Short mmCIF file of C-alpha atoms in Angstrom, two decimals:
data_model
loop_
_atom_site.label_atom_id
_atom_site.label_comp_id
_atom_site.label_asym_id
_atom_site.label_seq_id
_atom_site.Cartn_x
_atom_site.Cartn_y
_atom_site.Cartn_z
CA MET A 1 38.60 4.40 -29.57
CA HIS A 2 36.60 1.16 -28.82
CA ASN A 3 36.68 2.07 -24.97
CA ARG A 4 35.61 5.46 -25.35
CA GLN A 5 32.52 4.51 -27.48
CA ARG A 6 31.57 2.01 -24.86
CA TRP A 7 31.67 4.64 -22.00
CA GLN A 8 29.91 7.03 -24.03
CA ARG A 9 27.04 4.39 -24.53
CA ILE A 10 27.19 3.80 -20.87
CA GLY A 11 26.95 7.57 -20.03
CA HIS A 12 23.98 7.53 -22.41
CA ARG A 13 22.22 5.18 -20.72
CA VAL A 14 22.88 6.44 -17.20
CA ARG A 15 21.23 9.81 -18.43
CA ALA A 16 18.31 8.30 -19.92
CA GLU A 17 17.92 6.22 -16.64
CA LEU A 18 18.12 9.32 -14.58
CA ARG A 19 15.73 11.28 -16.75
CA ASP A 20 13.22 8.37 -16.55
CA LEU A 21 13.48 8.25 -12.78
CA GLY A 22 12.95 11.98 -12.44
CA ALA A 23 10.44 12.48 -15.15
CA ILE A 24 7.18 14.28 -13.78
CA ALA A 25 3.88 12.96 -15.18
CA PRO A 26 1.15 15.30 -16.00
CA SER A 27 -2.07 15.23 -13.83
CA ASP A 28 -5.61 16.74 -13.98
CA ARG A 29 -6.41 15.98 -10.28
CA ARG A 30 -8.07 18.77 -8.70
CA TRP A 31 -7.49 19.98 -5.19
CA PRO A 32 -10.75 18.62 -3.70
CA MET A 33 -9.71 15.09 -4.05
CA PRO A 34 -6.52 15.34 -1.99
CA LEU A 35 -8.57 17.59 0.52
CA CYS A 36 -11.24 14.87 0.85
CA ALA A 37 -8.71 12.02 1.11
CA ALA A 38 -6.81 14.14 4.09
CA LEU A 39 -10.08 14.50 5.78
CA ALA A 40 -11.03 10.92 5.59
CA SER A 41 -7.87 9.83 7.31
CA GLY A 42 -7.39 12.96 9.50
CA LEU A 43 -10.67 13.53 11.07
CA PRO A 44 -10.84 10.19 13.09
CA LEU A 45 -7.27 11.42 14.51
CA PHE A 46 -8.99 14.57 15.85
CA ILE A 47 -11.88 12.66 17.41
CA GLY A 48 -9.06 10.43 18.92
CA ALA A 49 -7.16 13.37 20.23
CA TRP A 50 -10.46 14.98 21.49
CA PHE A 51 -11.20 11.87 23.56
CA GLY A 52 -7.62 11.41 24.58
CA ARG A 53 -7.44 8.01 22.67
CA MET A 54 -4.92 8.13 19.70
CA ASP A 55 -4.72 4.52 19.31
CA TYR A 56 -8.45 4.49 18.66
CA GLY A 57 -8.08 7.41 16.34
CA LEU A 58 -5.34 5.80 14.46
CA THR A 59 -7.13 2.54 13.90
CA ALA A 60 -10.21 4.35 12.81
CA SER A 61 -7.87 6.53 10.39
CA LEU A 62 -6.75 3.28 8.64
CA GLY A 63 -10.43 2.63 7.68
CA GLY A 64 -10.48 6.21 6.19
CA LEU A 65 -8.01 4.86 3.49
CA VAL A 66 -11.00 3.49 1.69
CA PHE A 67 -11.78 6.77 0.22
CA LEU A 68 -8.70 6.10 -2.23
CA TYR A 69 -10.73 3.28 -3.77
CA ALA A 70 -13.27 5.60 -5.25
CA PRO A 71 -13.39 4.95 -9.13
CA ASP A 72 -14.10 7.55 -11.62
CA SER A 73 -17.57 6.33 -12.65
CA ALA A 74 -21.13 7.01 -11.97
CA LEU A 75 -22.46 7.68 -8.47
CA ALA A 76 -24.13 4.30 -8.03
CA HIS A 77 -21.16 2.23 -9.33
CA ARG A 78 -18.82 4.32 -7.32
CA MET A 79 -20.56 3.99 -3.90
CA LEU A 80 -21.16 0.15 -4.53
CA GLN A 81 -17.40 -0.35 -5.11
CA LEU A 82 -16.51 1.79 -1.93
CA MET A 83 -18.91 -0.18 0.43
CA ALA A 84 -17.42 -3.37 -0.81
CA CYS A 85 -13.85 -2.03 -0.38
CA SER A 86 -14.95 -0.92 3.05
CA PHE A 87 -16.09 -4.59 4.10
CA GLY A 88 -12.96 -5.91 2.50
CA LEU A 89 -10.83 -3.58 4.38
CA SER A 90 -12.45 -4.34 7.78
CA ALA A 91 -12.44 -8.01 7.08
CA CYS A 92 -8.79 -8.17 6.27
CA TYR A 93 -8.01 -6.07 9.52
CA ALA A 94 -10.11 -8.54 11.41
CA PHE A 95 -8.33 -11.39 9.70
CA GLY A 96 -4.76 -9.87 10.86
CA LEU A 97 -6.05 -9.40 14.58
CA ALA A 98 -7.15 -13.25 14.47
CA ALA A 99 -3.77 -14.16 13.02
CA HIS A 100 -2.21 -12.38 15.80
CA PHE A 101 -2.98 -15.20 18.11
CA LEU A 102 -1.55 -17.80 15.80
CA PRO A 103 1.96 -16.45 15.17
CA VAL A 104 3.28 -19.96 13.93
CA LEU A 105 0.76 -19.51 10.94
CA LEU A 106 1.31 -15.83 10.40
CA VAL A 107 3.62 -16.35 7.15
CA PRO A 108 1.38 -18.59 5.31
CA LEU A 109 -1.93 -16.97 6.38
CA LEU A 110 -0.81 -13.53 5.10
CA GLY A 111 0.52 -14.99 1.87
CA GLY A 112 -2.73 -16.83 1.37
CA LEU A 113 -4.69 -13.56 2.07
CA THR A 114 -2.47 -11.69 -0.36
CA VAL A 115 -3.37 -14.28 -3.16
CA LEU A 116 -7.00 -14.07 -2.17
CA VAL A 117 -7.36 -10.23 -2.21
CA THR A 118 -5.14 -9.72 -5.30
CA MET A 119 -7.29 -12.30 -7.28
CA ILE A 120 -10.61 -10.36 -6.25
CA CYS A 121 -8.94 -6.98 -7.00
CA ARG A 122 -7.79 -8.10 -10.60
CA PHE A 123 -11.05 -9.94 -11.18
CA TYR A 124 -13.08 -6.62 -10.50
CA ARG A 125 -10.70 -4.51 -12.08
CA ILE A 126 -10.01 -2.45 -8.96
CA GLY A 127 -7.35 0.17 -9.78
CA PRO A 128 -4.51 1.78 -7.79
CA PRO A 129 -3.77 1.15 -4.91
CA GLY A 130 -5.17 -2.36 -5.65
CA SER A 131 -4.65 -4.89 -2.83
CA LEU A 132 -2.08 -2.77 -1.07
CA PHE A 133 -4.26 -1.11 1.75
CA PHE A 134 -5.96 -4.48 2.40
CA VAL A 135 -2.63 -6.30 2.94
CA MET A 136 -1.49 -3.53 5.03
CA ALA A 137 -4.57 -3.58 7.26
CA ALA A 138 -3.75 -7.22 7.83
CA ALA A 139 -0.32 -6.93 8.49
CA ILE A 140 -0.91 -3.99 10.95
CA GLY A 141 -3.51 -5.90 12.67
CA ALA A 142 -1.29 -8.97 13.05
CA TYR A 143 1.28 -7.11 15.05
CA ALA A 144 -1.21 -4.80 17.01
CA PRO A 145 -0.58 -5.18 20.65
CA ILE A 146 -4.15 -5.93 21.72
CA ASP A 147 -5.87 -8.62 24.00
CA LEU A 148 -8.46 -11.06 22.47
CA LEU A 149 -11.29 -9.29 24.07
CA GLN A 150 -10.50 -6.01 22.34
CA VAL A 151 -10.82 -7.64 18.77
CA PRO A 152 -14.54 -6.55 18.39
CA LEU A 153 -13.71 -3.15 19.54
CA PHE A 154 -10.74 -2.53 17.12
CA VAL A 155 -12.73 -4.06 14.24
CA GLY A 156 -15.63 -1.67 15.10
CA LEU A 157 -13.13 1.21 15.02
CA ILE A 158 -11.86 0.47 11.63
CA THR A 159 -15.38 0.00 10.19
CA LEU A 160 -16.63 3.47 11.47
CA GLY A 161 -13.55 5.01 9.89
CA SER A 162 -14.41 3.11 6.50
CA LEU A 163 -17.86 4.46 7.04
CA LEU A 164 -16.61 7.97 7.40
CA GLY A 165 -14.48 7.77 4.30
CA CYS A 166 -17.51 6.39 2.31
CA LEU A 167 -19.56 9.56 3.53
CA ILE A 168 -16.95 11.91 2.45
CA ALA A 169 -16.55 10.16 -0.93
CA PHE A 170 -20.27 10.39 -1.43
CA ALA A 171 -20.08 14.19 -0.79
CA HIS A 172 -17.04 14.45 -3.12
CA ALA A 173 -18.80 12.55 -5.75
CA ILE A 174 -21.74 14.86 -5.52
CA HIS A 175 -19.39 18.04 -6.11
CA SER A 176 -17.56 16.51 -8.80
CA LEU A 177 -20.35 15.20 -10.80
CA ARG A 178 -21.99 18.73 -10.50
CA ARG A 179 -18.95 20.07 -12.55
CA GLN A 180 -18.95 17.31 -15.25
CA ALA A 181 -21.39 14.70 -16.57
CA ALA A 182 -20.91 11.18 -14.91
CA PRO A 183 -18.61 9.01 -16.88
CA ALA A 184 -19.91 5.66 -17.93
CA ASN A 185 -19.49 2.66 -15.87
CA PRO A 186 -16.48 0.47 -16.89
CA THR A 187 -17.41 -2.24 -19.48
CA PRO A 188 -16.60 -5.69 -18.07
CA VAL A 189 -13.62 -7.39 -19.32
CA PRO A 190 -13.33 -11.26 -19.75
CA ALA A 191 -11.29 -12.67 -16.72
CA ASP A 192 -7.69 -13.77 -17.91
CA PHE A 193 -6.47 -16.70 -16.11
CA ALA A 194 -2.77 -15.89 -16.19
CA CYS A 195 -3.30 -12.23 -15.01
CA ILE A 196 -5.72 -13.24 -12.15
CA LEU A 197 -4.47 -16.56 -10.76
CA VAL A 198 -0.76 -16.88 -11.80
CA ASP A 199 0.10 -13.16 -10.77
CA SER A 200 -1.83 -13.37 -7.63
CA VAL A 201 -0.05 -16.69 -6.58
CA LEU A 202 3.57 -15.22 -7.28
CA ILE A 203 2.80 -12.01 -5.58
CA GLY A 204 1.41 -13.83 -2.43
CA LEU A 205 4.48 -16.04 -2.44
CA PHE A 206 6.83 -13.15 -2.52
CA VAL A 207 4.79 -11.35 0.20
CA ALA A 208 5.04 -14.37 2.27
CA LEU A 209 8.76 -14.59 1.81
CA ALA A 210 9.34 -11.06 2.73
CA LEU A 211 7.55 -11.43 6.15
CA ALA A 212 9.47 -14.71 6.78
CA ALA A 213 12.68 -12.87 5.91
CA ALA A 214 11.90 -10.12 8.42
CA GLN A 215 10.94 -12.66 11.07
CA LEU A 216 14.21 -14.60 10.61
CA LEU A 217 16.01 -11.33 11.11
CA ALA A 218 13.95 -10.51 14.11
CA LEU A 219 13.11 -7.17 12.91
CA GLU A 220 11.14 -5.21 15.39
CA ARG A 221 8.35 -4.11 13.16
CA PRO A 222 8.29 -6.84 10.47
CA TYR A 223 5.10 -5.76 8.90
CA TRP A 224 6.42 -2.97 6.74
CA VAL A 225 8.63 -5.50 4.90
CA PRO A 226 5.76 -7.30 3.12
CA VAL A 227 4.02 -4.01 2.69
CA SER A 228 6.93 -2.58 1.03
CA CYS A 229 7.41 -5.60 -1.17
CA LEU A 230 3.68 -5.53 -2.40
CA ALA A 231 3.94 -1.74 -3.23
CA VAL A 232 7.07 -2.63 -5.59
CA ILE A 233 5.89 -5.84 -7.21
CA GLN A 234 2.54 -4.51 -8.17
CA GLY A 235 4.11 -2.46 -11.16
CA MET A 236 2.56 -3.33 -14.45
CA SER A 237 5.86 -4.19 -16.19
CA LEU A 238 9.55 -5.12 -14.93
CA ARG A 239 10.55 -1.75 -15.97
CA ALA A 240 7.74 -0.04 -13.43
CA VAL A 241 8.87 -2.57 -10.79
CA TRP A 242 12.49 -1.43 -11.14
CA ARG A 243 11.46 2.23 -11.05
CA LYS A 244 9.14 1.82 -8.19
CA GLN A 245 11.98 0.05 -6.30
CA VAL A 246 14.51 2.68 -6.82
CA HIS A 247 11.80 5.53 -5.98
CA ARG A 248 10.98 3.69 -2.82
CA ILE A 249 14.49 3.18 -1.33
CA LEU A 250 15.56 6.81 -2.33
CA GLY A 251 12.28 8.23 -1.32
CA THR A 252 12.28 6.67 2.11
CA ALA A 253 16.08 7.82 2.76
CA VAL A 254 14.90 11.31 2.21
CA GLY A 255 11.53 10.96 3.93
CA LEU A 256 13.72 9.80 7.01
CA LEU A 257 15.26 13.03 7.27
CA LEU A 258 12.08 14.93 7.01
CA THR A 259 10.69 12.59 9.59
CA TRP A 260 13.77 13.38 11.93
CA THR A 261 13.05 17.06 11.40
CA LEU A 262 9.46 16.69 12.37
CA LEU A 263 10.04 14.82 15.57
CA MET A 264 12.13 17.64 16.77
CA LEU A 265 8.97 19.80 16.78
CA PRO A 266 6.78 20.21 19.81
CA LEU A 267 4.06 17.66 18.90
CA ASP A 268 0.93 16.90 20.71
CA PRO A 269 -1.81 14.93 19.57
CA TRP A 270 -3.70 17.93 17.97
CA ARG A 271 -0.58 19.03 16.16
CA ILE A 272 0.10 15.37 15.12
CA SER A 273 -3.39 15.19 13.52
CA LEU A 274 -2.97 18.34 11.73
CA LEU A 275 0.26 17.25 10.39
CA LEU A 276 -0.90 13.99 9.21
CA MET A 277 -3.81 15.59 7.39
CA LEU A 278 -1.17 17.86 5.68
CA LEU A 279 1.11 14.90 4.57
CA ALA A 280 -2.00 13.02 3.40
CA PHE A 281 -2.96 15.99 1.32
CA THR A 282 0.41 16.55 -0.08
CA ILE A 283 0.82 12.90 -0.87
CA GLU A 284 -2.25 12.85 -3.07
CA ILE A 285 -1.07 15.76 -5.00
CA LEU A 286 2.31 14.26 -5.72
CA VAL A 287 1.59 10.41 -6.11
CA VAL A 288 0.24 10.89 -9.54
CA ARG A 289 2.83 13.00 -10.79
CA HIS A 290 5.98 11.27 -9.24
CA TYR A 291 6.12 8.24 -6.91
CA GLY A 292 9.54 9.14 -5.51
CA LEU A 293 8.30 12.50 -4.44
CA ALA A 294 5.34 10.91 -2.78
CA VAL A 295 7.25 8.41 -0.96
CA ILE A 296 9.33 11.33 0.87
CA PHE A 297 5.93 12.24 2.60
CA ILE A 298 4.57 8.72 2.74
CA THR A 299 7.43 7.71 4.96
CA PRO A 300 6.73 10.24 7.71
CA LEU A 301 2.99 9.80 7.49
CA THR A 302 3.23 5.95 8.10
CA ILE A 303 5.82 6.15 10.85
CA PHE A 304 3.27 8.61 12.77
CA LEU A 305 0.30 6.43 12.12
CA ALA A 306 2.23 3.61 13.51
CA GLU A 307 4.04 5.35 16.54
CA ALA A 308 1.77 8.36 17.22
CA ALA A 309 0.24 6.79 20.37
CA GLN A 310 3.94 6.25 21.59
CA LEU A 311 5.60 9.49 20.57
CA GLY A 312 7.84 10.95 23.33
CA GLN A 313 8.29 7.32 24.73
CA ILE A 314 10.54 5.94 22.08
CA ASP A 315 13.88 6.66 20.81
CA SER A 316 13.62 8.08 17.38
CA GLY A 317 17.07 6.91 15.96
CA PRO A 318 16.67 3.25 16.09
CA LEU A 319 13.14 3.78 14.89
CA LEU A 320 14.35 5.54 11.67
CA GLN A 321 17.11 3.16 11.03
CA ALA A 322 14.79 0.31 11.45
CA ARG A 323 12.39 1.71 8.78
CA PHE A 324 14.99 2.12 6.28
CA LEU A 325 15.99 -1.48 6.55
CA ASP A 326 12.31 -2.60 6.41
CA THR A 327 11.85 -0.73 3.41
CA THR A 328 15.10 -1.73 1.67
CA LEU A 329 14.56 -5.30 2.37
CA GLY A 330 10.96 -5.36 1.17
CA ALA A 331 11.94 -3.22 -2.03
CA VAL A 332 14.68 -5.61 -2.81
CA ILE A 333 12.49 -8.71 -2.38
CA GLY A 334 9.73 -7.03 -4.47
CA LEU A 335 12.12 -6.38 -7.18
CA LEU A 336 13.04 -10.14 -7.18
CA GLY A 337 9.53 -10.89 -7.21
CA GLY A 338 8.83 -8.53 -10.11
CA ILE A 339 11.75 -10.37 -12.01
CA CYS A 340 9.92 -13.74 -11.56
CA LEU A 341 6.62 -12.24 -12.30
CA HIS A 342 7.58 -10.85 -15.66
CA SER A 343 9.47 -14.00 -16.67
CA PRO A 344 7.59 -15.59 -19.60
CA ARG A 345 9.34 -18.89 -18.96
CA LEU A 346 8.60 -19.06 -15.25
CA ARG A 347 4.86 -17.80 -15.77
CA ALA A 348 4.29 -20.50 -18.51
CA ALA A 349 5.55 -23.20 -16.14
CA LEU A 350 3.30 -21.90 -13.28
CA ASP A 351 0.52 -21.49 -15.50
CA LYS A 352 0.77 -25.05 -16.69
CA ALA A 353 1.06 -26.32 -13.27
CA LEU A 354 -2.11 -24.48 -12.00
CA HIS A 355 -4.10 -25.56 -15.06
CA GLN A 356 -3.27 -29.15 -14.41
CA LEU A 357 -4.20 -28.59 -10.82
CA ARG A 358 -7.72 -27.24 -11.69
CA ARG A 359 -8.52 -30.09 -14.22
CA GLN A 360 -7.51 -33.00 -11.66
CA PRO A 361 -10.74 -34.78 -10.97
CA ALA A 362 -11.56 -34.83 -7.22
CA ALA A 363 -10.95 -38.43 -5.70
CA ALA A 364 -14.08 -40.61 -5.29
CA PRO A 365 -15.12 -41.23 -1.76
CA ASP A 366 -14.17 -44.44 -0.54
CA ARG A 367 -17.51 -46.15 0.72
CA GLY A 368 -15.81 -49.22 2.24
#
């Protein structure tokens, strides 16, 4: 009898967990926003296809992701934040390109950048996707196969992509503000030391750990491991971290099947550009409703963005296997980081240590 009750409790918990993982959240997002997001990241690809330089189009497309940082606020505040994020995205990509030539220091440099960017995003209350795309731009730049003399060219490309994203965001803001009154600008909230510094340091440490693990395992595309780690660890609670980890692993597994199907299609640069726009449109519709469903389409989108310039020259089987391994490793490390991030005891110890470091007086100069 006692065993039966225990199994009933376990079954009840499993059913509750499955209901929670499969819950679809309501959304009032209208179709113009996903369409503009798809245009911001897709138009550079069509320009690249027109000139026969998909590598240029892919880099500029990365800058178009800045559109997703447009806040729901008055026009002036919205554009100011977007321009600041555009500068940050270009700067992070340039930082990654520079780190490409310092491979020995890559792990601490990416970890330090993650700490800095996360602190800035939290201090200025920049909402989702937060520091994710800034760190992703730096990680992709760090493994970009370019020469030193090409650095200004590629930084210029991502800057132009960001500018296009800002112009599309401006047009979208004008359209949306005609339909409804401009919302009030967000009220400044006093900075919280634990939320800004303690969280940022822990997140940066685990992102650096994820990249170090990828390098120790000699993974071919190690930059996806810290990106997956950051996507998971940014959950607002331990429950949210666990949910995102499960959604990311299962969504990636299904998304790889979708990617394998798409790779069998007759693809050229024009079809790839159109396909990526359709994927981006679908993602922006789904991501606010169910993260796991969105990851199914995020997986082929990111694979095509990273490999579109070489499609037809690489074997898709090892590529898909490597992507699943990268995502799983990053998600597991992100879950471990989330456990530490939401541990009151660890947070209190790190908070105390950082406070002591702040209060430590600077050493007086030795004047001989």
